[in-house]
Coordinates of C-alpha atoms and ligand atoms in Angstrom, one line a residue:
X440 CA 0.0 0.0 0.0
X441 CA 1.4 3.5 -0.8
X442 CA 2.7 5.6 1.4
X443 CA -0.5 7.8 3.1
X444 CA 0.2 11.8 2.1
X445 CA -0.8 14.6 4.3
X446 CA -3.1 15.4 1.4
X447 CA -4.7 12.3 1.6
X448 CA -5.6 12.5 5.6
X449 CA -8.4 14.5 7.5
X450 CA -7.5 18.2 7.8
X451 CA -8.2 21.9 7.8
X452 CA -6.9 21.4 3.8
X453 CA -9.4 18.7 3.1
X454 CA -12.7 19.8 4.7
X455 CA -14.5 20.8 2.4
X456 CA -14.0 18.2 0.1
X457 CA -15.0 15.9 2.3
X458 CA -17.3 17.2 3.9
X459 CA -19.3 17.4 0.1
X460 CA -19.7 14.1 -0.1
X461 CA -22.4 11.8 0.5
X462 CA -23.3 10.6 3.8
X463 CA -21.1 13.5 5.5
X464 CA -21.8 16.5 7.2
X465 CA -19.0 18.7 8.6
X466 CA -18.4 20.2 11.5
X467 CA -21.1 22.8 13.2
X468 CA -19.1 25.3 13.8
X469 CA -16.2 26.7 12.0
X470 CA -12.9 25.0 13.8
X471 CA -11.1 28.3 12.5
X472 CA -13.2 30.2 15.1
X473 CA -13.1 28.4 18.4
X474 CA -10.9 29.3 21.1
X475 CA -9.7 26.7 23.7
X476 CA -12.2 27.1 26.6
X477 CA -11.8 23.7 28.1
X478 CA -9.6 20.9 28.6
X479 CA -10.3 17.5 28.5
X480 CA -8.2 14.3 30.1
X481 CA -8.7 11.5 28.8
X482 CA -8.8 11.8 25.2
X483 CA -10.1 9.0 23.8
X484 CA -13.2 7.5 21.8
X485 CA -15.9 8.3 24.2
X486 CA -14.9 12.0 24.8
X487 CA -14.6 12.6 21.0
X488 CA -18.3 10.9 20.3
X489 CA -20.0 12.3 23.2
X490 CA -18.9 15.4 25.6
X491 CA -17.2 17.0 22.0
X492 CA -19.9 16.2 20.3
X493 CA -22.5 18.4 22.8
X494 CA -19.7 20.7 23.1
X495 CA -19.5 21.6 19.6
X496 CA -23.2 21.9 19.1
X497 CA -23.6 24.3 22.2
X498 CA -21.4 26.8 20.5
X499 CA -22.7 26.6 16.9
X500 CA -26.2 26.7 18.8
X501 CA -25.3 29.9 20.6
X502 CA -22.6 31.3 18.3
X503 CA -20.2 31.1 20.6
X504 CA -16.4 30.4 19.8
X505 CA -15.1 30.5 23.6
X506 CA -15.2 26.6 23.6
X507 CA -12.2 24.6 21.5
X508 CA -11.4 22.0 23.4
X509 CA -7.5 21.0 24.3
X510 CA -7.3 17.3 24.8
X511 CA -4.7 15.5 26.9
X512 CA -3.8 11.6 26.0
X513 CA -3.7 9.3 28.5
X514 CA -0.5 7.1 28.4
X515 CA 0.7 7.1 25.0
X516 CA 0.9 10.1 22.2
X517 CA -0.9 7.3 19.9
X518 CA -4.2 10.1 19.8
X519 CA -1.6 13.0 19.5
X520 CA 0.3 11.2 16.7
X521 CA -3.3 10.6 15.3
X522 CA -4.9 14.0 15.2
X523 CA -2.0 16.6 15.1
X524 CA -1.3 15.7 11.3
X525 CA -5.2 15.9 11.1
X526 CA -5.5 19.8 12.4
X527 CA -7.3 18.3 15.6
X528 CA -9.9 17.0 13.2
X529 CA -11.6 13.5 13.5
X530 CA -15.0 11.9 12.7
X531 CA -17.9 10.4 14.2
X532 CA -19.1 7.1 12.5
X533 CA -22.6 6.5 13.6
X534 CA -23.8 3.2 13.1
X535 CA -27.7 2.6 13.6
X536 CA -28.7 -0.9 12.8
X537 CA -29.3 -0.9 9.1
X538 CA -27.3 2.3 8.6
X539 CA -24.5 4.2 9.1
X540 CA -23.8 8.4 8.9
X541 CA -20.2 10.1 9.1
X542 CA -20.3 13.7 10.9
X543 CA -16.8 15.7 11.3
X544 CA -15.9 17.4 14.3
X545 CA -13.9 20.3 14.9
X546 CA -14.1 21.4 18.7
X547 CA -11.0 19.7 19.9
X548 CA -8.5 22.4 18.9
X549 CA -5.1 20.5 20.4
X550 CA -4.0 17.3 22.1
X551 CA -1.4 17.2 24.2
X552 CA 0.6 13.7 25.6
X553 CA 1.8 14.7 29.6
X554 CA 5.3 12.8 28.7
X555 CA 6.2 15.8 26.4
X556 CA 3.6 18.8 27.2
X557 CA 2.8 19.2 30.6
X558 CA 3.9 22.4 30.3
X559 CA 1.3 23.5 28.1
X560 CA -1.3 21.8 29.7
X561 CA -0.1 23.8 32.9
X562 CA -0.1 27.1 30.9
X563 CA -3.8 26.3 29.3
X564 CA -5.4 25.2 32.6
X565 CA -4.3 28.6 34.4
X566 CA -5.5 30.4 31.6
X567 CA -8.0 33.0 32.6
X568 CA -10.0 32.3 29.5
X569 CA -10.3 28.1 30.1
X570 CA -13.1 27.6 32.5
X571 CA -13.5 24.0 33.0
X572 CA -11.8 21.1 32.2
X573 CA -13.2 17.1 31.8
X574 CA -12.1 13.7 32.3
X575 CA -13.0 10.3 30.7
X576 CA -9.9 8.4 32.3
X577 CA -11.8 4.8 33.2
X578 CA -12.8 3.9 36.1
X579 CA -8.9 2.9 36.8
X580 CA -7.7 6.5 36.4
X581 CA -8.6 7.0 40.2
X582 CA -6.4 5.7 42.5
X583 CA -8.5 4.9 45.5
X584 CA -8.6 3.0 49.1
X585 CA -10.7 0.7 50.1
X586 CA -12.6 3.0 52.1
X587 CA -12.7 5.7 48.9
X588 CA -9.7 7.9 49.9
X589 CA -6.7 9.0 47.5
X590 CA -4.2 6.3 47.8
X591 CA -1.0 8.0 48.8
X592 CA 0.6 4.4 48.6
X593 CA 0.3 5.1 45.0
X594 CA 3.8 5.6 43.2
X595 CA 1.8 7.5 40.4
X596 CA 0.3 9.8 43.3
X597 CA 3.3 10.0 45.7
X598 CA 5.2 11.6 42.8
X599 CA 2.2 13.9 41.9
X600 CA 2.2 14.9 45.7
X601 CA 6.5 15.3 45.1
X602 CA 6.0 17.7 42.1
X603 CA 3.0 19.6 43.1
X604 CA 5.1 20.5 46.6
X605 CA 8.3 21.7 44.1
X606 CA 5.6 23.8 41.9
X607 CA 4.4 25.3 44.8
X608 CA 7.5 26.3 45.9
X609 CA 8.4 27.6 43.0
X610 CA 11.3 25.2 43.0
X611 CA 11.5 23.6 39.2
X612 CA 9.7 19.8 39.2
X613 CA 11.7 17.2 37.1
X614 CA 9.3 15.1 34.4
X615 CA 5.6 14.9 33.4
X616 CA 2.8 14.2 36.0
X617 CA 2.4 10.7 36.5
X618 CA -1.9 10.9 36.7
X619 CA -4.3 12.8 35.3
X620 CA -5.4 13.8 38.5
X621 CA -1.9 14.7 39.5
X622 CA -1.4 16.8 36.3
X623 CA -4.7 18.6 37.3
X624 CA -4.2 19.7 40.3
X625 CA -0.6 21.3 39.2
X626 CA -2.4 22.7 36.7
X627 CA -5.2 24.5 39.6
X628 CA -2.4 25.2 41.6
X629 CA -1.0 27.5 38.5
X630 CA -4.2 28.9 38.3
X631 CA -4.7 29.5 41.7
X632 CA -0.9 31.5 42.1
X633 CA -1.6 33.4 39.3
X634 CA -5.5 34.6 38.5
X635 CA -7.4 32.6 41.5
X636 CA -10.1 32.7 38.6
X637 CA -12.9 30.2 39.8
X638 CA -13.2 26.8 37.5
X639 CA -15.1 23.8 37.0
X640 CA -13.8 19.8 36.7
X641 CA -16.7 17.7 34.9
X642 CA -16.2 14.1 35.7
X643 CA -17.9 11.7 32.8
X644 CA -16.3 8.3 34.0
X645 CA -18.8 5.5 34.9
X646 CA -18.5 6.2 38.4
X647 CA -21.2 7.2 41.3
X648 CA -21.4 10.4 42.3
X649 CA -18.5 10.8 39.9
X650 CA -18.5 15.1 40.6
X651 CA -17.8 14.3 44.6
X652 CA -15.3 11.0 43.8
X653 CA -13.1 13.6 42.1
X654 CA -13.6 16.7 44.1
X655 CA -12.2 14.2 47.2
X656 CA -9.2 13.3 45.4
X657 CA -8.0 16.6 44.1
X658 CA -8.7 17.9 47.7
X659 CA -7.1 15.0 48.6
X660 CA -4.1 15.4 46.7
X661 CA -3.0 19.5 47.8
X662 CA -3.8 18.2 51.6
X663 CA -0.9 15.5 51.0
X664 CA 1.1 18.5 49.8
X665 CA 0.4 20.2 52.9
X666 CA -1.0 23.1 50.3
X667 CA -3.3 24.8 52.8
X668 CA -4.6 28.1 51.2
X669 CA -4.5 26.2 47.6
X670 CA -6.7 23.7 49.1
X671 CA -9.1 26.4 50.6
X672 CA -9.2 28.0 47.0
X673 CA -10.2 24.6 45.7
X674 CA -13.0 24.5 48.2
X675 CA -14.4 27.6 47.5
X676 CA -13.6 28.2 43.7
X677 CA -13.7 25.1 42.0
X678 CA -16.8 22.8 41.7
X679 CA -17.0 19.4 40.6
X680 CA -20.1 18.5 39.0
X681 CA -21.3 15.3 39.0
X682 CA -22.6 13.9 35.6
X683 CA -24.6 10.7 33.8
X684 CA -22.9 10.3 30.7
X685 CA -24.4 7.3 28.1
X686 CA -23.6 6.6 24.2
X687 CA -22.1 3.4 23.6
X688 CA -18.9 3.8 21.3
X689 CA -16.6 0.8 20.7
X690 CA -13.3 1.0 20.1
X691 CA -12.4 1.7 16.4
X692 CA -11.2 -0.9 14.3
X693 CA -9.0 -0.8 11.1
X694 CA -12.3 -2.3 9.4
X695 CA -14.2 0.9 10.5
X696 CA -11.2 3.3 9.2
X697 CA -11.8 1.8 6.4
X698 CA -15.1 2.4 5.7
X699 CA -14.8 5.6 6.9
X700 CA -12.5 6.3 4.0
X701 CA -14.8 5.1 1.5
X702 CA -17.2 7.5 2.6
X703 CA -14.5 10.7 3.4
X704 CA -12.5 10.1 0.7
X705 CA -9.8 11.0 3.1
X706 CA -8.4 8.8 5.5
X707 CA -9.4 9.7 9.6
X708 CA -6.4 8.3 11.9
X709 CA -9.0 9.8 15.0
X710 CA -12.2 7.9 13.8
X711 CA -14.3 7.1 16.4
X712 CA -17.7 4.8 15.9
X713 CA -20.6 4.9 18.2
X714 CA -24.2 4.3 18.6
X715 CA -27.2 6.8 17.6
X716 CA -28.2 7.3 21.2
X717 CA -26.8 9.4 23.2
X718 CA -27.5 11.1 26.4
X719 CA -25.7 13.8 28.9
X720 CA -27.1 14.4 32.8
X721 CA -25.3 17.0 34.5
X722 CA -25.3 18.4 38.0
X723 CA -25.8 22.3 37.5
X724 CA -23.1 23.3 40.0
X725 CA -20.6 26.0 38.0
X726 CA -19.2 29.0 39.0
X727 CA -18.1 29.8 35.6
X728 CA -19.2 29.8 32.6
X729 CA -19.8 27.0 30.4
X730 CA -20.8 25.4 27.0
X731 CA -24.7 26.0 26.9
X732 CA -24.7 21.6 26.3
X733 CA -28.5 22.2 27.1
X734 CA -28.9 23.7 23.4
X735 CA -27.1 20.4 22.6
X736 CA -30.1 18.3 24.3
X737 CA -28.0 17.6 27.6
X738 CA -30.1 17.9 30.7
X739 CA -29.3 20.2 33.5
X740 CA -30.2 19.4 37.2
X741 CA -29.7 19.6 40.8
X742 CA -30.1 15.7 41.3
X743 CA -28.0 13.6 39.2
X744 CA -28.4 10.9 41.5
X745 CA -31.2 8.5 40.4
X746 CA -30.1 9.0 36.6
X747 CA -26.5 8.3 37.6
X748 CA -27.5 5.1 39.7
X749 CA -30.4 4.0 37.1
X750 CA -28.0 3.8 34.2
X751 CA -24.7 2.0 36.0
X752 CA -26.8 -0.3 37.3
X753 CA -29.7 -1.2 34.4
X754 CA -27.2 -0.9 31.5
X755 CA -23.4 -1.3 32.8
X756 CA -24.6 -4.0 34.7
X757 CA -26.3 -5.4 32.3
X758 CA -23.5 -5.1 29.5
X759 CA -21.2 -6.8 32.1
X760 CA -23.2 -9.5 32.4
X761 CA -23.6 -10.0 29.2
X762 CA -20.1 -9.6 28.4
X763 CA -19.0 -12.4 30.8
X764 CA -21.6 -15.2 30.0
X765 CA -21.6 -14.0 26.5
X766 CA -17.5 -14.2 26.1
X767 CA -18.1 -17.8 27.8
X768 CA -20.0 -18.8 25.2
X769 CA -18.1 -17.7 22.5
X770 CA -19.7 -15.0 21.4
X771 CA -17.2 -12.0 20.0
X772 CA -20.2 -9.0 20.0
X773 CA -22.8 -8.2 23.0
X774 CA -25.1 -7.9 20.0
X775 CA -24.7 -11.5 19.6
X776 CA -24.8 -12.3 23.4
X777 CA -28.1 -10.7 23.6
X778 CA -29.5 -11.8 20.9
X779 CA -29.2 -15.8 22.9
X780 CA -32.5 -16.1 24.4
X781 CA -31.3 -17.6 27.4
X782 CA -28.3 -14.8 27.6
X783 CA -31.2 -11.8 27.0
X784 CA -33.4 -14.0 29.9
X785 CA -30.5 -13.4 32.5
X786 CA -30.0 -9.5 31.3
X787 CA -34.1 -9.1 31.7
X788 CA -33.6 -11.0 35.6
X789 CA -30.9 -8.9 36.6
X790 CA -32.6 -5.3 35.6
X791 CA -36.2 -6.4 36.7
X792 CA -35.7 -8.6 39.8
X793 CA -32.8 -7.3 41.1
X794 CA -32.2 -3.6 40.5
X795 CA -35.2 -2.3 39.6
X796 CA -36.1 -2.9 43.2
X797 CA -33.3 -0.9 44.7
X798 CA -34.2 2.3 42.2
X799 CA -35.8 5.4 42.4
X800 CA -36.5 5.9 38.9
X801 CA -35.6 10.2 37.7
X802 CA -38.8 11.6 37.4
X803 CA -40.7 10.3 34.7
X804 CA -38.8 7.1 33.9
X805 CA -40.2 3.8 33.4
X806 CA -37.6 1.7 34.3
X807 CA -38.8 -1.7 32.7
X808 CA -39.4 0.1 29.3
X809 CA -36.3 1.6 29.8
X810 CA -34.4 -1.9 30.2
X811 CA -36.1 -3.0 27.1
X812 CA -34.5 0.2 24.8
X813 CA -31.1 -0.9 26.3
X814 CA -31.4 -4.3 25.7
X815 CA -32.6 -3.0 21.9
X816 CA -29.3 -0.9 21.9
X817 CA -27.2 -4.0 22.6
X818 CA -28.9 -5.9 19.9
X819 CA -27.4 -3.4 17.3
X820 CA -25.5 -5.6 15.1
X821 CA -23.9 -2.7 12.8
X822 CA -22.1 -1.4 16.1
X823 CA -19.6 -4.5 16.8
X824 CA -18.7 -4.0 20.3
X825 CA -17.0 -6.8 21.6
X826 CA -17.7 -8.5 24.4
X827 CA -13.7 -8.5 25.6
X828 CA -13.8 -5.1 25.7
X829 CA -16.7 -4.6 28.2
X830 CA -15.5 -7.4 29.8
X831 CA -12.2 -5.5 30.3
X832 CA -11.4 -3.5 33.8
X833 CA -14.3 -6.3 36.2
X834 CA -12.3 -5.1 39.5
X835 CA -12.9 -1.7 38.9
X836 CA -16.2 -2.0 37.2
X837 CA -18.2 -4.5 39.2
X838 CA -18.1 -2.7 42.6
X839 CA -20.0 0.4 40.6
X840 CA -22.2 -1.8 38.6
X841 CA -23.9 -4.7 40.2
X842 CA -22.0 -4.9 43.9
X843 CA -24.3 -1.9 45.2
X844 CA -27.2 -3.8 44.3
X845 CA -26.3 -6.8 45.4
X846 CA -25.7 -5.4 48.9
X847 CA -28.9 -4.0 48.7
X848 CA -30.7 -6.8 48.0
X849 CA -29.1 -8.5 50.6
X850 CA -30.0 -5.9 53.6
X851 CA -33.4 -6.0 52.0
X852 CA -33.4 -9.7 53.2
X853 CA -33.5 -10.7 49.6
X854 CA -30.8 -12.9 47.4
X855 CA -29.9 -11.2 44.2
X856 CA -29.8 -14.1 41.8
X857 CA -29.0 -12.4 38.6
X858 CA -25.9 -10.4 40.8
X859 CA -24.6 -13.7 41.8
X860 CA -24.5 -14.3 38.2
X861 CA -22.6 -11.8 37.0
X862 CA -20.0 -12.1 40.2
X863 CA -19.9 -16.4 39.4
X864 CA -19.8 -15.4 35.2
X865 CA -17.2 -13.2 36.5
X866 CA -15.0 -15.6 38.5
X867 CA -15.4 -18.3 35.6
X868 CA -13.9 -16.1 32.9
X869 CA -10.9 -15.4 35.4
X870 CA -10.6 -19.3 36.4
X871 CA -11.1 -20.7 32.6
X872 CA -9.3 -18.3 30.7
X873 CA -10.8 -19.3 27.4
X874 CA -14.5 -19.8 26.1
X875 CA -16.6 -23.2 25.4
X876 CA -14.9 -23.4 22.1
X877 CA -11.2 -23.4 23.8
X878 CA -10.7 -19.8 22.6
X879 CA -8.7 -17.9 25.0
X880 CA -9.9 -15.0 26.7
X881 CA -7.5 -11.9 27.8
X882 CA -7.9 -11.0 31.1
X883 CA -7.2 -7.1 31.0
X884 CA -7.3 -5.9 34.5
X885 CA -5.3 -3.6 36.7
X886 CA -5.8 -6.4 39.2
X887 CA -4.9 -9.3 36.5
X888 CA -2.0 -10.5 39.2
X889 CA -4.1 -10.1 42.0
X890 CA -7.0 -12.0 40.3
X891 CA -4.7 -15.1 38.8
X892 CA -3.6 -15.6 42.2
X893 CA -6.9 -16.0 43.7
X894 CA -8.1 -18.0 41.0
X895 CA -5.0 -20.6 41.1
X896 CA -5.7 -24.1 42.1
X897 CA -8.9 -26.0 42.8
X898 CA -12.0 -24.8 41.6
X899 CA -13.8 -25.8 45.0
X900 CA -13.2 -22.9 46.6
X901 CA -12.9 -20.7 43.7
X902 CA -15.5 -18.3 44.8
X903 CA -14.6 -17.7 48.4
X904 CA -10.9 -16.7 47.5
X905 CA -12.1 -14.5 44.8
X906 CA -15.0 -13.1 47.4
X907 CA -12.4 -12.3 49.9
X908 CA -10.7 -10.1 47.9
X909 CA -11.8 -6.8 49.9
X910 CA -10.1 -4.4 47.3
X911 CA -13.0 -5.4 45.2
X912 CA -15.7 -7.2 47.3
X913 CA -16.8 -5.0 50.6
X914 CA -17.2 -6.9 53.9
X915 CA -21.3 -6.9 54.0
X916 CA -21.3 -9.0 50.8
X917 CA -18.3 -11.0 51.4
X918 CA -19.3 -12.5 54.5
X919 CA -22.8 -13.3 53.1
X920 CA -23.7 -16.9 53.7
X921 CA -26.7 -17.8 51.1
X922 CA -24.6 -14.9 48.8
X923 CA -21.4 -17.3 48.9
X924 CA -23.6 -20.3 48.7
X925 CA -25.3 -18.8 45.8
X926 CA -22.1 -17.2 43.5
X927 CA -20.3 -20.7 44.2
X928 CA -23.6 -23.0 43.1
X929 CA -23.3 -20.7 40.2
X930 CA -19.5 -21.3 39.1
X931 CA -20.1 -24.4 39.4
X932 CA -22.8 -25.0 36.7
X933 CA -21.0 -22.4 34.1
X934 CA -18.1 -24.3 34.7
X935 CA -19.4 -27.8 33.6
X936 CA -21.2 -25.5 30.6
X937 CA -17.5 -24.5 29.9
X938 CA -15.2 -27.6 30.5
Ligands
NAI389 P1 -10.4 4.8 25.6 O1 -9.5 3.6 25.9 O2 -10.6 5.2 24.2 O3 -9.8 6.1 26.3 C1 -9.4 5.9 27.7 C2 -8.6 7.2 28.1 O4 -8.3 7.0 29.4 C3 -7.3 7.3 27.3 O5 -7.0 8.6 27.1 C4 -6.3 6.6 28.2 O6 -5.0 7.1 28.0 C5 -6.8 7.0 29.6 N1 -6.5 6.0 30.6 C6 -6.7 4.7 30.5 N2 -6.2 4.1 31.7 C7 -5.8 5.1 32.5 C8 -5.3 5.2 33.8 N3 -5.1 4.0 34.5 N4 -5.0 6.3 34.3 C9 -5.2 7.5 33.6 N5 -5.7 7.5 32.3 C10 -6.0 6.3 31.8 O7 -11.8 4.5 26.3 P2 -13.2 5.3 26.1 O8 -14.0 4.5 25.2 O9 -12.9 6.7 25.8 O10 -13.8 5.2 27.6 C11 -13.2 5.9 28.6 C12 -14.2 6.0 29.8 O11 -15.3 6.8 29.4 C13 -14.7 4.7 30.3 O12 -13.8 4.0 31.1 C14 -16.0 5.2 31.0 O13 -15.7 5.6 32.3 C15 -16.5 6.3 30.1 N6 -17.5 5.9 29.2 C16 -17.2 5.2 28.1 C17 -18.3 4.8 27.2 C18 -18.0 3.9 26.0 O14 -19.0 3.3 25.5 N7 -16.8 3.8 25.5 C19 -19.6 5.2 27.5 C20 -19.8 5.9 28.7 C21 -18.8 6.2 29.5
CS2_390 C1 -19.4 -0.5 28.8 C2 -19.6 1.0 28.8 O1 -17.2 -0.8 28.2 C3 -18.0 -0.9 29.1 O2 -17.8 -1.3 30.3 O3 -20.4 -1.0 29.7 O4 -18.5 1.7 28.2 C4 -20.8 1.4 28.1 O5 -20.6 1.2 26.7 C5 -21.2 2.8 28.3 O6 -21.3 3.1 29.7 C6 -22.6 3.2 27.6 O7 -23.0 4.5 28.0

C-alpha cells in the first residue's frame, strides 16, 4: 500500500471536500473560530463521540467560539500522533442498525501527551480564559482505598504529591505528571498562584457520584502537599459537578477506518464509531461559565443521583453481564450475546428482579421500558462491540455496577440471583481463561496478578478466595452466607457449561 500523504488525511486542507460528499456533514461550527475554553483528560473514543460532540453543538447553537477544546492523552501520544497531522480534526461514524452516517468534528482544537507537554497543559489550565476542564480516564484513572480515599501508597500519586510540593514552591519539578489527576491539580495550583479565577472539573467516567469522587481526590491530593490556602481555593472556587454520561462507542477498528475512508475520501487516523443514542445528565453546579450543552439536548439538574445510579446499574450492569456469559460462550459482539435467548433472559432477571427494586427511577422514567430500549441498543449488530472489551477492567467496574445492588438486596433480606450471576460469570472467565470453544480469553485488568492468584488451584473454593478479595468485594457482601452459597452453586454449573 502507498505511502498515506498529508493530502490524503483529514484536515483543515481537506474539509470541504469531504465534507461534500455523501453521507457526511461537517463540523457545526467553523474549527477556525473556536478558542480553547476547556480541557479535557482522557482523550479517547468516548470523549470525541460524546462530551465534544455536545460541546460543539452548544457553540454553533449559541454562536459562541469560547469553547475549543484542548485534549490530553492518557499514556501514549498514539491520539496526538493521530490528530495533530489531522489539524485536531476527526469523525464520528454512527452506526444505527441498518445504517450508518459520518459527521466531522472540529471542537477539539489540540491534544497534548503529559510525557512531552505538561507544560502546556499547565499554561492552558491557568489560563483566565479556560473555564472547566473534563475527564474520561476509566474507572482505573482514580487511585482509591478501600474505604474511597486518595491512595498516597500510590507511586503515580506520591510523585504527583513530590511535584506539586516543588511547583508550589516555585522550585522547578523534574518530568511529566504521572496521573491525570496529579497533572490537574498542578495545573489548579498554577491557576490559583496566578488569576485565583474560579473553574469547574466535569467528571464523565462511569462512576457514582462521579463530581464528589473527584472533588475528594484533588482535595485530597493538595492536603498530602500540605498546600493549605491552595486547598481552601479549591474549596471555594472550583466545583465538581457530577454527571450521567451514556452513548455506547466501541473501540475503532481498522475495518471501520476503512469504511470511513470510503465514505471521506480521506483517510481519519481519530475515527471514532458509536451508537445513535446518546444522552448527557449533569449536575448544574458551575461558578463559571460553560458550554450551553442544554442547546445540545444535555439535561441540566440539581439531582444527578437516580439517573447516575439508574443507568450503571440497568445498562453497565447489564453489558457486564452479558459480556462475561456471553464471552463464555463464544460470542465476539454483545449484540450476539443478547440476541441468545437464554443470555437476553438473564439481562431481563438482573434489571427487573434485582435492580429495579433498589431504584428510584428520575422523574418520569419507566424503568422496565427503559431496560427493554437498552437491551434493543445491545442488539445493534452494525455497532460490533465486543464483548472482551466490556469485559475488560471487572475489578474496577463490578463494585459500581452490580455490587451496590447486590448489597442492597441483601439488607433487604432478599438474594440477588442475577448479581450472583454476573460475580460467578465473573469468577469463571478469570478461572477458565478461554471460552466453550477453547478460545482464549484476555484477562485485561489492573488487578490481573491479584485475580490469577486467587483464582489458582482447585475450583472448590474458587469463589470464596475471589470473594475475599476486599479491594473489590466489601465486607457486607463477602461475609454473606446464602450470597457465597449462591455465586459458588453458580461457578459451578458455568463451569461444567464450559469444561
Ligand atoms: P479509551 O480507551 O478510548 O480512552 C481511555 C482514556 O483514558 C485514554 O486517554 C487513556 O489514556 C486514559 N486512561 C486509561 N487508563 C488510564 C489510567 N489508568 N490512568 C489514567 N488515564 C487512563 O476508552 P473510552 O471508550 O474513551 O472510555 C473511557 C471512559 O469513558 C470509560 O472508562 C468510561 O468511564 C467512560 N464511558 C465510556 C463509554 C463507551 O462506550 N466507551 C460510554 C460511557 C462512559
Ligand atoms: C461499557 C460502557 O465498556 C463498558 O464497560 O459497559 O463503556 C458502556 O458502553 C457505556 O457506559 C454506555 O454508555
Amino acid at each position: 500500500m502507498s505511502a498515506i500523504t498529508l493530502t490524503d488525511r483529514l484536515s483543515l486542507a481537506t474539509l470541504a471536500a469531504a465534507a461534500a460528499r455523501p453521507g457526511v456533514s461537517g463540523p457545526a461550527a467553523d474549527p477556525r473560530s473556536l478558542s480553547t475554553g476547556l480541557v479535557h483528560f482522557g482523550v479517547g473514543a468516548f470523549h470525541r463521540a460524546h462530551q465534544a460532540v455536545y460541546t460543539e453543538d452548544a457553540a454553533a447553537a449559541e454562536g459562541d467560539t469560547r469553547w475549543g477544546i484542548l485534549g490530553v492523552t492518557g499514556r501514549s501520544a498514539r491520539v496526538a500522533d493521530q490528530l495533530r497531522p489531522q489539524d485536531g480534526l476527526y469523525s464520528v461514524l454512527t452506526k444505527a442498525a441498518d445504517a450508518s452516517s459520518i459527521r466531522v468534528i472540529g471542537s477539539l482544537r489540540n491534544v497534548a501527551y503529559p510525557g512531552a507537554d505538561s507544560e502546556d497543559v499547565l499554561r492552558t489550565l491557568a489560563a483566565e480564559s479556560v473555564q472547566l476542564a473534563s475527564l474520561t480516564i476509566t474507572e482505573k484513572g482514580y487511585p482509591r482505598t478501600l474505604s474511597g480515599g486518595l491512595d498516597l501508597e500510590n507511586p503515580g500519586v506520591a510523585a504527583d504529591v513530590a511535584s506539586l510540593q516543588a511547583e508550589l514552591g516555585g522550585r522547578d519539578f523534574a518530568g511529566a505528571a504521572r496521573t491525570p489527576l496529579g497533572l490537574l491539580v498542578r495545573g489548579l495550583a498554577r491557576r490559583f498562584a496566578t488569576s485565583g479565577a474560579p473553574f469547574a472539573v466535569v467528571c464523565c467516567d462511569n462512576l457514582m457520584s462521579n463530581g464528589r469522587v473527584t472533588r475528594g481526590l484533588v482535595l485530597a491530593l493538595a492536603e498530602a502537599a500540605r498546600a493549605e490556602a491552595l486547598t481552601d481555593w479549591l474549596r471555594t472556587s472550583v466545583t465538581f459537578p457530577s454527571t450521567m454520561v451514556d452513548r455506547i462507542v466501541p473501540a475503532t477498528t481498522e475495518t471501520n477506518r476503512s469504511e470511513a475512508e470510503r465514505i471521506l475520501g480521506v483517510r481519519d487516523e481519530g475515527l471514532v464509531v458509536a451508537e445513535p443514542f446518546g444522552q448527557w445528565v449533569v449536575e448544574n453546579s458551575f461558578l463559571v461559565p460553560r458550554p450551553r450543552w442544554e442547546r445540545a439536548g444535555a439535561v441540566l439538574t440539581d439531582d444527578v443521583g437516580p439517573y447516575e445510579v439508574a443507568k450503571l446499574r440497568m445498562l453497565n450492569a447489564t453489558h457486564s453481564l452479558l459480556a462475561y456469559l456471553g464471552a463464555l460462550r463464544g460470542y465476539a459482539t454483545i449484540a450476539e450475546a443478547v440476541c441468545d435467548e437464554s443470555l437476553a433472559g438473564a439481562a431481563r432477571g438482573l434489571q427487573r428482579e434485582d435492580v429495579i427494586p433498589t431504584l428510584t427511577p428520575p422523574p418520569g422514567l419507566d424503568l422496565e421500558e427503559y431496560g427493554e430500549t437498552i437491551l434493543t441498543r445491545f442488539a445493534n449488530p452494525n455497532l460490533g462491540h465486543t464483548t472482551i472489551q466490556v469485559a475488560m477492567d471487572g475489578s474496577q467496574k463490578l463494585p459500581v455496577r452490580v455490587l451496590g445492588t447486590v448489597a442492597d438486596r441483601l439488607a433487604a433480606g432478599e438474594m440477588p440471583h442475577y448479581g450472583a450471576l454476573l460475580v460467578a460469570a465473573w469468577m469463571v472467565f478469570i478461572y477458565r481463561g478461554h471460552d466453550v470453544n477453547g478460545k482464549p480469553l484476555a484477562l485485561d485488568d489492573p488487578l490481573a496478578v491479584t485475580l490469577r492468584e486467587a483464582a489458582a488451584g482447585s475450583a472448590n473454593g474458587l469463589a470464596d478466595r475471589i470473594l475475599g478479595l476486599d479491594a473489590i468485594f466489601p465486607e457486607q457482601v463477602a461475609a454473606h452466607d446464602g450470597f457465597r452459597r449462591t455465586v459458588s452453586s453458580e461457578v459451578g454449573r458455568l463451569l461444567a457449561e464450559v469444561p
